[in-house]
Short mmCIF file of N, CA and C in Angstrom, two decimals:
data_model
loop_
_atom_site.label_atom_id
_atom_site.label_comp_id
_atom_site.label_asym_id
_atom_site.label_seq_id
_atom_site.Cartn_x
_atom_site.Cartn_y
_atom_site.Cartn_z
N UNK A 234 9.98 -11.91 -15.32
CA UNK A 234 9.76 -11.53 -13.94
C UNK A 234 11.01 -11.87 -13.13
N UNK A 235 11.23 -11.06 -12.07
CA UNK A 235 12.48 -11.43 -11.47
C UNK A 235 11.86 -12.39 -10.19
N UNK A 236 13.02 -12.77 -9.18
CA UNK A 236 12.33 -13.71 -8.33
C UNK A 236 12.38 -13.12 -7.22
N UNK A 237 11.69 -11.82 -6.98
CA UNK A 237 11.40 -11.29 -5.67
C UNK A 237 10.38 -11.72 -5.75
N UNK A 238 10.44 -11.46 -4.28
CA UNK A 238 8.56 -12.22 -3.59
C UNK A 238 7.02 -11.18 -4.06
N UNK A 239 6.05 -11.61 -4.19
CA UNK A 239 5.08 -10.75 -4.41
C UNK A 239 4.54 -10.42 -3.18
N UNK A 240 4.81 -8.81 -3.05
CA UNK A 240 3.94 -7.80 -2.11
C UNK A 240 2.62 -8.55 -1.63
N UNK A 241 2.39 -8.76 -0.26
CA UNK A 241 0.72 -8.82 0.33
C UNK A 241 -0.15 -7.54 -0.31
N UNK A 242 -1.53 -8.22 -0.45
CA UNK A 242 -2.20 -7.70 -1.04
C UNK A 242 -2.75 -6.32 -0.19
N UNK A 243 -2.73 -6.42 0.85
CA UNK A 243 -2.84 -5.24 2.69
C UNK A 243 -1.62 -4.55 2.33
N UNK A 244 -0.34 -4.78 2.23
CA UNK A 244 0.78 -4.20 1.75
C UNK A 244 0.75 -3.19 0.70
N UNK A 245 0.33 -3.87 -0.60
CA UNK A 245 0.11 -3.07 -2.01
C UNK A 245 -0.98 -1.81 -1.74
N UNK A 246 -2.30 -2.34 -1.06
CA UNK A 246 -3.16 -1.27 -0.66
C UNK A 246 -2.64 0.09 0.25
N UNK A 247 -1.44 0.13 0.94
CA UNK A 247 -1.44 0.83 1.90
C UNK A 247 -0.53 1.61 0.89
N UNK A 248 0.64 1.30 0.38
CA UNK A 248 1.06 2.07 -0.13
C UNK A 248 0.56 2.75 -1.26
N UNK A 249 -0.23 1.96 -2.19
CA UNK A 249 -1.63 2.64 -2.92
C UNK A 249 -2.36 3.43 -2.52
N UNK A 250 -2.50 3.14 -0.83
CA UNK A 250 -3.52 4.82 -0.53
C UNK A 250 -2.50 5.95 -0.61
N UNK A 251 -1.28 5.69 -0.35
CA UNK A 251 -0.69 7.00 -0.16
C UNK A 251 0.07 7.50 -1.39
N UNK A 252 -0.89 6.97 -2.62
CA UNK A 252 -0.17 7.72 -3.69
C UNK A 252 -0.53 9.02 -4.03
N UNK A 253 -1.42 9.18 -3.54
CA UNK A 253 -2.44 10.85 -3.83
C UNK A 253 -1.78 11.68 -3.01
N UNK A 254 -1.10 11.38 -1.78
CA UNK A 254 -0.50 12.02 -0.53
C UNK A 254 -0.81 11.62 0.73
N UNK A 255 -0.02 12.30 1.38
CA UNK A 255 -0.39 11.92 2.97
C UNK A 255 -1.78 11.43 3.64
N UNK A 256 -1.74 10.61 4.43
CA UNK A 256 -2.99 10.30 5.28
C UNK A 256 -2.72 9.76 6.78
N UNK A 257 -3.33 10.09 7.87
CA UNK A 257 -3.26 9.34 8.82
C UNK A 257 -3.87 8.02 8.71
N UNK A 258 -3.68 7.40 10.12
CA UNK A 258 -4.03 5.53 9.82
C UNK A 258 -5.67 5.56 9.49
N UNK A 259 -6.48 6.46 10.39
CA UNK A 259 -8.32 6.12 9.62
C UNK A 259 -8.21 5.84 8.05
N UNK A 260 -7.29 7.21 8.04
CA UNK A 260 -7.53 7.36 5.87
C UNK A 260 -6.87 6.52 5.33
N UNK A 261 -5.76 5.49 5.76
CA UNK A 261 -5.05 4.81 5.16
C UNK A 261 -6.39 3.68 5.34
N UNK A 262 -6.60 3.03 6.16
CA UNK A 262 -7.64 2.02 6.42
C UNK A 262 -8.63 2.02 4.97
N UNK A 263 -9.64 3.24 5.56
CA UNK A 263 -10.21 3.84 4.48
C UNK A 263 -10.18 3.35 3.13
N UNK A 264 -9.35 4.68 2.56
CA UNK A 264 -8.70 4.00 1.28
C UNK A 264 -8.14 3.04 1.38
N UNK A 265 -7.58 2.24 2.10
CA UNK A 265 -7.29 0.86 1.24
C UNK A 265 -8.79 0.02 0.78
N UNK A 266 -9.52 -0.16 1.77
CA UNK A 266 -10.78 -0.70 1.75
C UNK A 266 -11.57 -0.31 0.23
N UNK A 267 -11.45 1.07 0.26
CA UNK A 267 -12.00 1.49 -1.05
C UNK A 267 -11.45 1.17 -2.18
N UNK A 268 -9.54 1.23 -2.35
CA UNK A 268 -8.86 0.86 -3.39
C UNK A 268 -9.31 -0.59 -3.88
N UNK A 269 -9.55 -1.36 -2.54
CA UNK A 269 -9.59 -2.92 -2.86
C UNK A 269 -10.86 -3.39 -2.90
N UNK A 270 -12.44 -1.95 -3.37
CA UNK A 270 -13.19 -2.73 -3.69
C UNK A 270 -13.53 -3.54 -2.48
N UNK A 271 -13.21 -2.99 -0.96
CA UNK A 271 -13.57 -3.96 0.43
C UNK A 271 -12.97 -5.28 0.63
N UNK A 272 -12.11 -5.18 -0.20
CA UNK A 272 -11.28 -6.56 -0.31
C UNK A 272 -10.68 -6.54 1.11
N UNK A 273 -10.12 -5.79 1.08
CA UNK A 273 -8.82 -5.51 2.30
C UNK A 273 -9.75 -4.51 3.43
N UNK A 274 -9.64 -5.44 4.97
CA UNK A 274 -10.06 -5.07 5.82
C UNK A 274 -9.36 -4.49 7.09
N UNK A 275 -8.00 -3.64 7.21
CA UNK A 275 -7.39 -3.49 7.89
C UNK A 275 -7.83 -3.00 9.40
N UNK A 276 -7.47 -3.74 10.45
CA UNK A 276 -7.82 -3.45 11.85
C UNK A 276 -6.28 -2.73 12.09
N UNK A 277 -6.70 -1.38 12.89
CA UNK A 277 -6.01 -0.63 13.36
C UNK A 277 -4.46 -0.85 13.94
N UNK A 278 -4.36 -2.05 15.00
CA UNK A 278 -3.29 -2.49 14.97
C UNK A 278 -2.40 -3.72 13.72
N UNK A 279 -3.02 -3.90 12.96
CA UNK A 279 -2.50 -4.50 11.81
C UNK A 279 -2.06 -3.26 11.37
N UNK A 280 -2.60 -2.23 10.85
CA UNK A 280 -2.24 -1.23 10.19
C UNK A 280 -1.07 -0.61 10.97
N UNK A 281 -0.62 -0.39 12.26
CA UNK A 281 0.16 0.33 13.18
C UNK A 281 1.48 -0.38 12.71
N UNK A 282 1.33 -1.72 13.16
CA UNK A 282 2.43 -2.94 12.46
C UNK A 282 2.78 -2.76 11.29
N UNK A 283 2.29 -2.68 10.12
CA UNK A 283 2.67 -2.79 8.98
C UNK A 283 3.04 -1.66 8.55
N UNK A 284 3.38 -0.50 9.05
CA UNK A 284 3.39 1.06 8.95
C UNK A 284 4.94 1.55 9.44
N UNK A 285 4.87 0.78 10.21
CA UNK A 285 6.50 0.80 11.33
C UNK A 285 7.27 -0.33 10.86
N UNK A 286 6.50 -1.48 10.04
CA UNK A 286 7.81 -1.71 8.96
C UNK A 286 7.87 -1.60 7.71
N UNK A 287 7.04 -1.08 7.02
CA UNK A 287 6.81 -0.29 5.90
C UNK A 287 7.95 0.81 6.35
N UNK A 288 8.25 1.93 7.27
CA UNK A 288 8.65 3.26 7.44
C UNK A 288 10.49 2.03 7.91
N UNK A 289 10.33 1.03 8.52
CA UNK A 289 11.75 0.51 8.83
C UNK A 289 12.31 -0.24 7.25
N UNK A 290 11.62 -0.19 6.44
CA UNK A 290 12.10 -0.50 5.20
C UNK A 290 11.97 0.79 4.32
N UNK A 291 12.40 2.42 4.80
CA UNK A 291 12.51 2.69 3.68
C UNK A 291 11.00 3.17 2.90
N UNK A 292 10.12 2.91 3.05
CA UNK A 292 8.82 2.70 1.68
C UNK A 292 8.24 4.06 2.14
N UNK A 293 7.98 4.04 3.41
CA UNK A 293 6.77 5.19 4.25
C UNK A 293 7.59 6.25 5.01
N UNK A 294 7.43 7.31 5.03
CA UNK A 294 8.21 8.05 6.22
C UNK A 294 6.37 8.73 6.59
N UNK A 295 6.99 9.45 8.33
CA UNK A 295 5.89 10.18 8.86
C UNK A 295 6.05 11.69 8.46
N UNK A 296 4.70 12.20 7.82
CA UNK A 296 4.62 13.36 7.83
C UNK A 296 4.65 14.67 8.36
N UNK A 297 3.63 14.31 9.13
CA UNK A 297 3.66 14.82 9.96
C UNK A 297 2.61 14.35 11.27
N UNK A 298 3.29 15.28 12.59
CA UNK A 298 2.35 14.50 13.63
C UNK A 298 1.41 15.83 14.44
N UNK A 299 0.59 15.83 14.63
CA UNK A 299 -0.55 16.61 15.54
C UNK A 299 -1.44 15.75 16.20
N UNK A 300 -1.84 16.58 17.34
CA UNK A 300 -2.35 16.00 18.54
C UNK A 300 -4.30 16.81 17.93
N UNK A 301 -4.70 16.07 17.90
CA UNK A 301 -6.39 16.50 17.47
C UNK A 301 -7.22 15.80 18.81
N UNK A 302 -8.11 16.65 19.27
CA UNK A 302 -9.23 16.11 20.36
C UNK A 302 -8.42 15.27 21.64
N UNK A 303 -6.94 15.71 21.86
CA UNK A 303 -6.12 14.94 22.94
C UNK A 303 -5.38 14.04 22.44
N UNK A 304 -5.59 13.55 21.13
CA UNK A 304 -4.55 12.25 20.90
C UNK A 304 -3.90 12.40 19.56
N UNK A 305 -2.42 12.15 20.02
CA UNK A 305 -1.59 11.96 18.66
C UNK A 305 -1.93 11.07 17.57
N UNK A 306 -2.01 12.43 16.73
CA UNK A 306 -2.33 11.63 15.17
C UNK A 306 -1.06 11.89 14.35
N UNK A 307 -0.38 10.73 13.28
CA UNK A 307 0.23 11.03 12.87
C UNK A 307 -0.06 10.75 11.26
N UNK A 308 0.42 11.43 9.90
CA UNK A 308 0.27 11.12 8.81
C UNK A 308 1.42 10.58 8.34
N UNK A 309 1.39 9.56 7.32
CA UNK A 309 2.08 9.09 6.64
C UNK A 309 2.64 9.60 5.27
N UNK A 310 3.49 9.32 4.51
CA UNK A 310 3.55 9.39 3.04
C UNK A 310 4.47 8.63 2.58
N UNK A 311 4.32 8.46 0.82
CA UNK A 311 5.65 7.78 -0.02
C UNK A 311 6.79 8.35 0.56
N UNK A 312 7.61 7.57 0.49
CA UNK A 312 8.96 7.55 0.10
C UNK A 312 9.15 7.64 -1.30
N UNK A 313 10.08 7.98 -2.01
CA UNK A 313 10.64 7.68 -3.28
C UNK A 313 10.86 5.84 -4.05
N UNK A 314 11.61 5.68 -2.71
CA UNK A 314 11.30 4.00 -2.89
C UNK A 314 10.22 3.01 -2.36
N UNK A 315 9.29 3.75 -1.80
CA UNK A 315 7.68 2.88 -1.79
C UNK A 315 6.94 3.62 -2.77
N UNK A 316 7.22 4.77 -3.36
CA UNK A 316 6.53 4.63 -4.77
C UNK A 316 7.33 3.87 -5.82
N UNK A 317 8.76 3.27 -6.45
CA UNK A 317 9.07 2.61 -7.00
C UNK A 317 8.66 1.40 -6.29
N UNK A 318 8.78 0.70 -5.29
CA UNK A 318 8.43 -0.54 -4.94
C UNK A 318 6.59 -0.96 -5.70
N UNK A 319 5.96 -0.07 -5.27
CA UNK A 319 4.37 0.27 -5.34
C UNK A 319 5.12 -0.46 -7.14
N UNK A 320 5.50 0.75 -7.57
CA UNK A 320 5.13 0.37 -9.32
C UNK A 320 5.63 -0.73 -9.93
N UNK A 321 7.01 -1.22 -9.26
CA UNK A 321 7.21 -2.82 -9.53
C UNK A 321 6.28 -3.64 -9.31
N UNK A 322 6.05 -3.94 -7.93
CA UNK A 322 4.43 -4.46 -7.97
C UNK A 322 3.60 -4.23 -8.54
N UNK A 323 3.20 -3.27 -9.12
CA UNK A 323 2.03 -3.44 -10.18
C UNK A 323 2.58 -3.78 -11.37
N UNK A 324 3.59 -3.26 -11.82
CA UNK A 324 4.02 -4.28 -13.35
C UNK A 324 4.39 -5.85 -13.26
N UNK A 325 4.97 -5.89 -11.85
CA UNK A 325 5.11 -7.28 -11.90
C UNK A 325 3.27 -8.22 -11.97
N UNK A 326 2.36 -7.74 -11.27
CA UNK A 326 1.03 -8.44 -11.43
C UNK A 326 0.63 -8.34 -12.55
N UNK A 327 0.71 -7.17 -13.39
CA UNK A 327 0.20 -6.69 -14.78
C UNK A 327 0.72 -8.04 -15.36
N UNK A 328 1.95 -8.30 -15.36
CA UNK A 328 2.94 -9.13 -16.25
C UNK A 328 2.41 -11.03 -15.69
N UNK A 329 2.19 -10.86 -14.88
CA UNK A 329 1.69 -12.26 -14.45
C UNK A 329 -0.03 -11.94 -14.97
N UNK A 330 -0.63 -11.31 -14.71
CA UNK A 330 -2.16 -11.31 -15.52
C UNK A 330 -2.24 -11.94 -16.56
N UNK A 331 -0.95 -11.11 -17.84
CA UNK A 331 -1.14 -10.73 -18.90
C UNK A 331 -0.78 -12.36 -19.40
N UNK A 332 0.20 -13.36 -18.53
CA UNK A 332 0.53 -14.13 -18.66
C UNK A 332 -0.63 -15.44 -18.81
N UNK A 333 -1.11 -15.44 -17.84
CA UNK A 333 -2.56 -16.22 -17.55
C UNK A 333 -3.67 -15.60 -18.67
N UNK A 334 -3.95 -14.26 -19.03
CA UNK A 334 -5.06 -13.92 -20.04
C UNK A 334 -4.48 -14.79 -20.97
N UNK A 335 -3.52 -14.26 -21.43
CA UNK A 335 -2.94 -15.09 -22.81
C UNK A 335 -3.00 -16.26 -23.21
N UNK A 336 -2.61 -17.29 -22.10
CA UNK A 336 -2.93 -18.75 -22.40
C UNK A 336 -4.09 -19.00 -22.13
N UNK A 337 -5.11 -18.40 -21.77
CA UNK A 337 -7.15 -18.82 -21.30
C UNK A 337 -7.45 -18.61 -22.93
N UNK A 338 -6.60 -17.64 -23.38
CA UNK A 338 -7.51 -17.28 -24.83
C UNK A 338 -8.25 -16.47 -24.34
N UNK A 339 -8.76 -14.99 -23.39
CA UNK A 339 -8.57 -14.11 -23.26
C UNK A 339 -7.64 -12.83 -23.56
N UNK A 340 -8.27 -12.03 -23.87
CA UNK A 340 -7.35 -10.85 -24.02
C UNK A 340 -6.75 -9.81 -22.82
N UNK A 341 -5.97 -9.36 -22.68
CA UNK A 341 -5.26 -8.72 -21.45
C UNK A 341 -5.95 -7.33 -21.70
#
C-alpha cells in the first residue's frame, strides 16, 4: 500500500454514485445512501461542499445545468481522474481487507 491517506467513506460514496453517469445532488444523496446500504447520510449542504471540492480537485466536473420548476439544477459526473482515484480506493481497501481476513483465519 502506498502512504496516501484513505478516502472518507461520504467521499468514496459520491464518487461511486457517479459511476453509472451523471446525477444531480438529490441522486447523488440517493445513491450514495443506497450504495452504502444507509450507511452514509448526506445533508444537502454537506453534499454542495464536498462537490465544489471534489470538482476543485479535478475528480467531478458539472454536466450539465437546467433550471426545473424555477431552480437551478445542476448534474455532476466522473472525471477521468475521480474514476482512477474511485478505483485506487477500492483496491487500496480490497488490499487492507484482504490483509485483516488473512491473519483472523478467514478467507478474503
Amino acid at each position: 500500500m502506498t502512504g496516501r491517506l484513505a478516502m472518507r467513506e461520504p467521499t468514496f460514496h459520491v464518487l461511486a454514485a457517479l459511476l453509472d453517469g451523471s446525477l444531480h445532488g438529490y441522486g447523488i444523496i440517493k445513491r450514495a445512501h443506497e450504495l452504502s446500504d444507509g450507511r452514509v447520510r448526506l445533508a444537502a449542504g454537506t453534499l454542495y461542499v464536498a462537490l465544489d471540492r471534489l470538482r476543485d480537485a479535478g475528480l467531478v466536473e458539472v454536466d450539465r445545468e437546467e433550471v426545473v420548476e424555477g431552480r437551478a439544477r445542476r448534474s455532476y459526473r466522473l472525471t477521468g481522474a475521480g474514476r482512477e482515484a474511485l478505483r485506487a480506493e477500492a483496491e487500496r481497501m480490497a488490499a487492507a481487507a484482504r490483509l485483516v481476513l488473512g491473519r483472523s483465519g478467514a478467507r478474503p
